[in-house]
mmCIF file of C-alpha atoms in Angstrom:
data_model
loop_
_atom_site.group_PDB
_atom_site.id
_atom_site.type_symbol
_atom_site.label_atom_id
_atom_site.label_comp_id
_atom_site.label_asym_id
_atom_site.label_seq_id
_atom_site.Cartn_x
_atom_site.Cartn_y
_atom_site.Cartn_z
ATOM 1 C CA ASP V 139 -8.604 -1.813 -17.013
ATOM 2 C CA ALA V 140 -7.028 -4.212 -14.849
ATOM 3 C CA GLY V 141 -7.018 -3.215 -11.811
ATOM 4 C CA VAL V 142 -4.675 -3.453 -9.392
ATOM 5 C CA THR V 143 -3.239 -7.336 -9.385
ATOM 6 C CA GLN V 144 -1.135 -9.284 -6.425
ATOM 7 C CA SER V 145 0.657 -12.810 -6.858
ATOM 8 C CA PRO V 146 0.929 -14.942 -5.075
ATOM 9 C CA THR V 147 -2.919 -15.548 -4.579
ATOM 10 C CA HIS V 148 -1.543 -17.819 -1.851
ATOM 11 C CA LEU V 149 1.748 -18.587 -0.179
ATOM 12 C CA ILE V 150 2.852 -21.176 2.773
ATOM 13 C CA LYS V 151 6.137 -20.685 3.905
ATOM 14 C CA THR V 152 8.457 -21.857 7.092
ATOM 15 C CA ARG V 153 9.264 -19.382 10.188
ATOM 16 C CA GLY V 154 12.867 -18.199 8.925
ATOM 17 C CA GLN V 155 12.378 -18.148 5.307
ATOM 18 C CA GLN V 156 12.069 -15.320 3.106
ATOM 19 C CA VAL V 157 8.944 -14.209 0.714
ATOM 20 C CA THR V 158 8.621 -11.834 -2.383
ATOM 21 C CA LEU V 159 5.152 -10.794 -2.905
ATOM 22 C CA ARG V 160 4.443 -8.608 -6.521
ATOM 23 C CA CYS V 161 1.832 -6.232 -7.186
ATOM 24 C CA SER V 162 1.223 -4.152 -10.514
ATOM 25 C CA PRO V 163 -0.650 -0.830 -9.955
ATOM 26 C CA LYS V 164 -3.613 0.325 -11.442
ATOM 27 C CA SER V 165 -2.868 1.459 -14.685
ATOM 28 C CA GLY V 166 -2.122 5.785 -14.661
ATOM 29 C CA HIS V 167 -1.085 5.271 -10.623
ATOM 30 C CA ASP V 168 2.063 5.645 -9.960
ATOM 31 C CA THR V 169 1.768 5.048 -6.025
ATOM 32 C CA VAL V 170 2.307 2.229 -4.533
ATOM 33 C CA SER V 171 0.927 1.296 -0.484
ATOM 34 C CA TRP V 172 1.283 -2.665 1.191
ATOM 35 C CA TYR V 173 -1.171 -3.201 4.275
ATOM 36 C CA GLN V 174 0.003 -6.065 6.652
ATOM 37 C CA GLN V 175 -4.132 -7.155 7.406
ATOM 38 C CA ALA V 176 -4.040 -9.839 10.342
ATOM 39 C CA LEU V 177 -7.468 -12.046 10.900
ATOM 40 C CA GLY V 178 -10.191 -9.360 12.176
ATOM 41 C CA GLN V 179 -7.959 -6.564 11.878
ATOM 42 C CA GLY V 180 -8.052 -2.994 9.840
ATOM 43 C CA PRO V 181 -5.074 -2.533 7.460
ATOM 44 C CA GLN V 182 -1.214 -1.852 9.105
ATOM 45 C CA PHE V 183 0.789 0.768 6.339
ATOM 46 C CA ILE V 184 3.834 -1.347 5.583
ATOM 47 C CA PHE V 185 5.292 1.468 3.683
ATOM 48 C CA GLN V 186 4.482 3.706 0.216
ATOM 49 C CA TYR V 187 6.447 3.924 -2.531
ATOM 50 C CA TYR V 188 6.618 6.282 -5.017
ATOM 51 C CA GLU V 189 8.608 7.333 -7.712
ATOM 52 C CA GLU V 190 11.039 4.022 -6.717
ATOM 53 C CA GLU V 191 11.446 5.681 -3.091
ATOM 54 C CA GLU V 192 10.630 4.448 -0.758
ATOM 55 C CA ARG V 193 8.423 8.037 0.846
ATOM 56 C CA GLN V 194 7.012 6.969 4.307
ATOM 57 C CA ARG V 195 7.372 3.966 6.375
ATOM 58 C CA GLY V 196 5.060 1.874 9.724
ATOM 59 C CA ASN V 197 5.691 0.822 11.875
ATOM 60 C CA PHE V 198 7.134 -3.018 10.566
ATOM 61 C CA PRO V 199 10.930 -3.777 11.501
ATOM 62 C CA ASP V 200 13.696 -3.831 8.925
ATOM 63 C CA ARG V 201 12.595 -7.721 8.033
ATOM 64 C CA PHE V 202 10.199 -5.959 5.947
ATOM 65 C CA SER V 203 11.873 -4.046 2.544
ATOM 66 C CA GLY V 204 10.685 -3.846 -0.835
ATOM 67 C CA HIS V 205 10.944 -2.431 -4.570
ATOM 68 C CA GLN V 206 9.199 -0.290 -6.921
ATOM 69 C CA PHE V 207 10.223 -0.715 -10.978
ATOM 70 C CA PRO V 208 10.042 1.704 -13.559
ATOM 71 C CA ASN V 209 6.869 0.495 -14.791
ATOM 72 C CA TYR V 210 5.362 1.054 -10.938
ATOM 73 C CA SER V 211 4.872 -2.628 -9.917
ATOM 74 C CA SER V 212 5.868 -2.927 -7.027
ATOM 75 C CA GLU V 213 8.125 -5.869 -4.800
ATOM 76 C CA LEU V 214 7.004 -6.152 -1.253
ATOM 77 C CA ASN V 215 9.829 -9.133 0.638
ATOM 78 C CA VAL V 216 10.163 -9.713 4.107
ATOM 79 C CA ASN V 217 13.283 -11.822 5.500
ATOM 80 C CA ALA V 218 13.023 -14.383 8.730
ATOM 81 C CA LEU V 219 9.389 -14.388 9.070
ATOM 82 C CA LEU V 220 7.854 -15.648 11.570
ATOM 83 C CA LEU V 221 4.366 -17.247 12.779
ATOM 84 C CA GLY V 222 2.996 -13.865 12.975
ATOM 85 C CA ASP V 223 3.740 -12.344 9.894
ATOM 86 C CA SER V 224 0.779 -14.740 8.940
ATOM 87 C CA ALA V 225 -1.159 -12.524 7.283
ATOM 88 C CA LEU V 226 -3.511 -10.974 4.292
ATOM 89 C CA TYR V 227 -0.818 -8.446 2.130
ATOM 90 C CA LEU V 228 -2.369 -6.071 0.765
ATOM 91 C CA CYS V 229 -1.285 -4.248 -2.191
ATOM 92 C CA ALA V 230 -3.314 -0.893 -2.852
ATOM 93 C CA SER V 231 -1.968 1.762 -5.825
ATOM 94 C CA SER V 232 -3.338 5.735 -5.780
ATOM 95 C CA LEU V 233 -1.972 8.557 -7.929
ATOM 96 C CA GLU V 234 -3.610 11.418 -6.107
ATOM 97 C CA LEU V 235 -6.122 10.425 -2.575
ATOM 98 C CA GLU V 236 -7.503 7.379 -3.818
ATOM 99 C CA GLN V 237 -6.595 4.276 -2.826
ATOM 100 C CA PHE V 238 -7.403 1.066 -4.941
ATOM 101 C CA PHE V 239 -6.482 -2.455 -3.636
ATOM 102 C CA GLY V 240 -5.540 -5.959 -4.900
ATOM 103 C CA PRO V 241 -7.147 -9.328 -4.419
ATOM 104 C CA GLY V 242 -4.656 -9.528 -1.860
ATOM 105 C CA THR V 243 -1.304 -12.203 -1.052
ATOM 106 C CA ARG V 244 -3.243 -14.261 1.988
ATOM 107 C CA LEU V 245 0.809 -15.513 3.586
ATOM 108 C CA THR V 246 0.696 -18.154 5.957
ATOM 109 C CA VAL V 247 4.307 -18.887 7.597
ATOM 110 C CA LEU V 248 4.517 -22.389 9.624
ATOM 111 C CA GLU E 254 0.262 8.310 16.769
ATOM 112 C CA ASP E 255 -2.335 8.774 13.992
ATOM 113 C CA LYS E 256 -5.679 7.041 15.577
ATOM 114 C CA VAL E 257 -9.040 5.882 13.529
ATOM 115 C CA VAL E 258 -11.871 4.475 15.988
ATOM 116 C CA GLN E 259 -15.420 2.383 14.331
ATOM 117 C CA SER E 260 -18.760 2.160 16.708
ATOM 118 C CA PRO E 261 -19.778 -0.629 16.869
ATOM 119 C CA LEU E 262 -17.572 -3.516 15.940
ATOM 120 C CA SER E 263 -20.298 -5.784 15.100
ATOM 121 C CA LEU E 264 -24.189 -5.537 13.920
ATOM 122 C CA VAL E 265 -26.865 -7.616 12.486
ATOM 123 C CA VAL E 266 -29.707 -6.120 10.825
ATOM 124 C CA HIS E 267 -32.645 -7.510 9.159
ATOM 125 C CA GLU E 268 -32.892 -7.388 5.305
ATOM 126 C CA GLY E 269 -34.894 -3.509 5.307
ATOM 127 C CA ASP E 270 -33.293 -1.540 7.941
ATOM 128 C CA THR E 271 -31.610 0.846 8.591
ATOM 129 C CA VAL E 272 -27.807 0.631 9.572
ATOM 130 C CA THR E 273 -25.412 4.013 10.667
ATOM 131 C CA LEU E 274 -21.932 3.273 10.744
ATOM 132 C CA ASN E 275 -19.402 5.511 12.772
ATOM 133 C CA CYS E 276 -15.664 6.237 12.898
ATOM 134 C CA SER E 277 -13.979 9.264 14.696
ATOM 135 C CA TYR E 278 -10.298 9.613 14.167
ATOM 136 C CA GLU E 279 -7.240 11.483 15.311
ATOM 137 C CA VAL E 280 -4.678 12.182 13.318
ATOM 138 C CA THR E 281 -1.993 15.917 12.726
ATOM 139 C CA ASN E 282 -3.285 16.743 9.250
ATOM 140 C CA PHE E 283 -6.029 15.557 8.030
ATOM 141 C CA ARG E 284 -6.334 15.211 4.276
ATOM 142 C CA SER E 285 -9.047 12.619 3.772
ATOM 143 C CA LEU E 286 -11.388 9.741 5.095
ATOM 144 C CA LEU E 287 -12.384 7.363 2.832
ATOM 145 C CA TRP E 288 -14.800 4.111 3.843
ATOM 146 C CA TYR E 289 -14.360 0.547 2.444
ATOM 147 C CA LYS E 290 -16.510 -2.091 2.225
ATOM 148 C CA GLN E 291 -14.844 -5.557 2.391
ATOM 149 C CA GLU E 292 -16.340 -8.576 1.629
ATOM 150 C CA LYS E 293 -13.450 -11.681 1.091
ATOM 151 C CA LYS E 294 -10.165 -9.781 0.272
ATOM 152 C CA ALA E 295 -9.923 -7.025 -1.026
ATOM 153 C CA PRO E 296 -11.260 -3.765 0.103
ATOM 154 C CA THR E 297 -13.170 -2.043 -2.491
ATOM 155 C CA PHE E 298 -13.792 1.503 -2.680
ATOM 156 C CA LEU E 299 -17.186 3.272 -1.382
ATOM 157 C CA PHE E 300 -16.914 6.646 -0.763
ATOM 158 C CA MET E 301 -13.404 9.664 -0.265
ATOM 159 C CA LEU E 302 -14.111 12.824 1.745
ATOM 160 C CA THR E 303 -12.508 15.572 2.242
ATOM 161 C CA SER E 304 -14.966 18.463 3.000
ATOM 162 C CA SER E 305 -17.393 18.727 6.110
ATOM 163 C CA GLY E 306 -20.695 18.816 6.178
ATOM 164 C CA ILE E 307 -20.951 17.450 2.165
ATOM 165 C CA GLU E 308 -22.771 14.477 1.804
ATOM 166 C CA LYS E 309 -21.768 12.141 -0.903
ATOM 167 C CA LYS E 310 -24.475 9.183 -2.268
ATOM 168 C CA SER E 311 -23.956 6.228 -3.940
ATOM 169 C CA GLY E 312 -27.659 4.257 -4.078
ATOM 170 C CA ARG E 313 -28.818 3.411 -0.857
ATOM 171 C CA LEU E 314 -25.504 4.525 0.775
ATOM 172 C CA SER E 315 -24.066 8.109 1.870
ATOM 173 C CA SER E 316 -21.924 9.437 3.779
ATOM 174 C CA ILE E 317 -21.124 12.596 5.737
ATOM 175 C CA LEU E 318 -17.673 13.573 7.489
ATOM 176 C CA ASP E 319 -17.386 16.530 10.423
ATOM 177 C CA LYS E 320 -14.085 18.054 10.492
ATOM 178 C CA LYS E 321 -14.937 19.874 13.780
ATOM 179 C CA GLU E 322 -16.376 17.233 15.443
ATOM 180 C CA LEU E 323 -13.763 14.560 13.414
ATOM 181 C CA PHE E 324 -15.892 11.880 12.473
ATOM 182 C CA SER E 325 -17.673 10.399 10.258
ATOM 183 C CA ILE E 326 -21.247 8.185 9.637
ATOM 184 C CA LEU E 327 -21.926 5.796 6.594
ATOM 185 C CA ASN E 328 -25.665 5.154 6.358
ATOM 186 C CA ILE E 329 -26.565 2.508 4.642
ATOM 187 C CA THR E 330 -31.160 2.402 3.989
ATOM 188 C CA ALA E 331 -33.588 -0.351 2.698
ATOM 189 C CA THR E 332 -30.625 -3.080 3.854
ATOM 190 C CA GLN E 333 -29.817 -6.061 1.786
ATOM 191 C CA THR E 334 -28.790 -9.121 2.849
ATOM 192 C CA GLY E 335 -25.559 -8.788 -0.184
ATOM 193 C CA ASP E 336 -24.667 -6.110 2.167
ATOM 194 C CA SER E 337 -23.336 -8.112 4.449
ATOM 195 C CA ALA E 338 -19.740 -7.357 5.186
ATOM 196 C CA ILE E 339 -16.901 -5.489 7.149
ATOM 197 C CA TYR E 340 -16.759 -1.635 6.538
ATOM 198 C CA LEU E 341 -13.688 0.460 7.398
ATOM 199 C CA CYS E 342 -13.061 3.688 7.542
ATOM 200 C CA ALA E 343 -9.716 4.631 6.892
ATOM 201 C CA VAL E 344 -8.283 8.342 7.074
ATOM 202 C CA GLY E 345 -5.246 10.063 4.828
ATOM 203 C CA SER E 346 -3.248 12.206 6.724
ATOM 204 C CA GLY E 347 0.473 13.550 6.124
ATOM 205 C CA GLY E 348 1.731 15.475 2.860
ATOM 206 C CA TYR E 349 1.900 11.722 1.292
ATOM 207 C CA GLN E 350 -1.769 10.466 2.177
ATOM 208 C CA LYS E 351 0.024 7.795 4.927
ATOM 209 C CA VAL E 352 -3.378 5.675 5.444
ATOM 210 C CA THR E 353 -5.125 4.717 8.413
ATOM 211 C CA PHE E 354 -7.365 2.302 8.768
ATOM 212 C CA GLY E 355 -10.019 1.250 11.913
ATOM 213 C CA THR E 356 -10.848 -2.061 12.596
ATOM 214 C CA GLY E 357 -13.851 -2.496 10.797
ATOM 215 C CA THR E 358 -17.996 -2.994 11.152
ATOM 216 C CA LYS E 359 -18.537 -5.588 10.534
ATOM 217 C CA LEU E 360 -21.732 -5.618 10.049
ATOM 218 C CA GLN E 361 -24.864 -8.706 8.974
ATOM 219 C CA VAL E 362 -27.749 -8.734 7.111
ATOM 220 C CA ILE E 363 -30.609 -11.359 7.246
ATOM 221 C CA PRO E 364 -33.272 -12.190 5.877
#
């Protein structure tokens, strides 16, 4: 079992650009959640996908959007990047209550 | 708004010491409390607690939940340098298990 995988590992963008991050869930998991973790902070919930629908959302602007595919993999898109979007982006997959995290994508916005 | 508070924020101990990390929460429709260890990148799952008063154990780590007082503790006995990490407490709530994290406790174990 490969566990949760994310790509890319690192990414550098400039302000105003758009970025897409990808996540493949653990085998058998049907729910994917995305988190933003700034330095020194705990992960902040962005949104959760289940059956290709956004099921719930945290306090993030509409610049943050996502998608889930029929194979349960997911993408996180961020438009009009700001310096403050620099963070570690974590994907977590779950079947019931337990969540398992991927290695994350480190996004740096210059 | 759901809230999870961890204490202390950071801790330095010597190898062999026992440490207790605290987590208190205020959430609507509690479903579970989760503990994670984060070293470099991905938080790794330690425990999930859903019932009050039942201790979960894994080696030198143990955790217990008090749903009446809305807190949990994570104990680490006979600490080792490999225990140095950030320990995150998270609470799942609501029908779809929205997970709210605390800011973490940074533990440093020195030889």
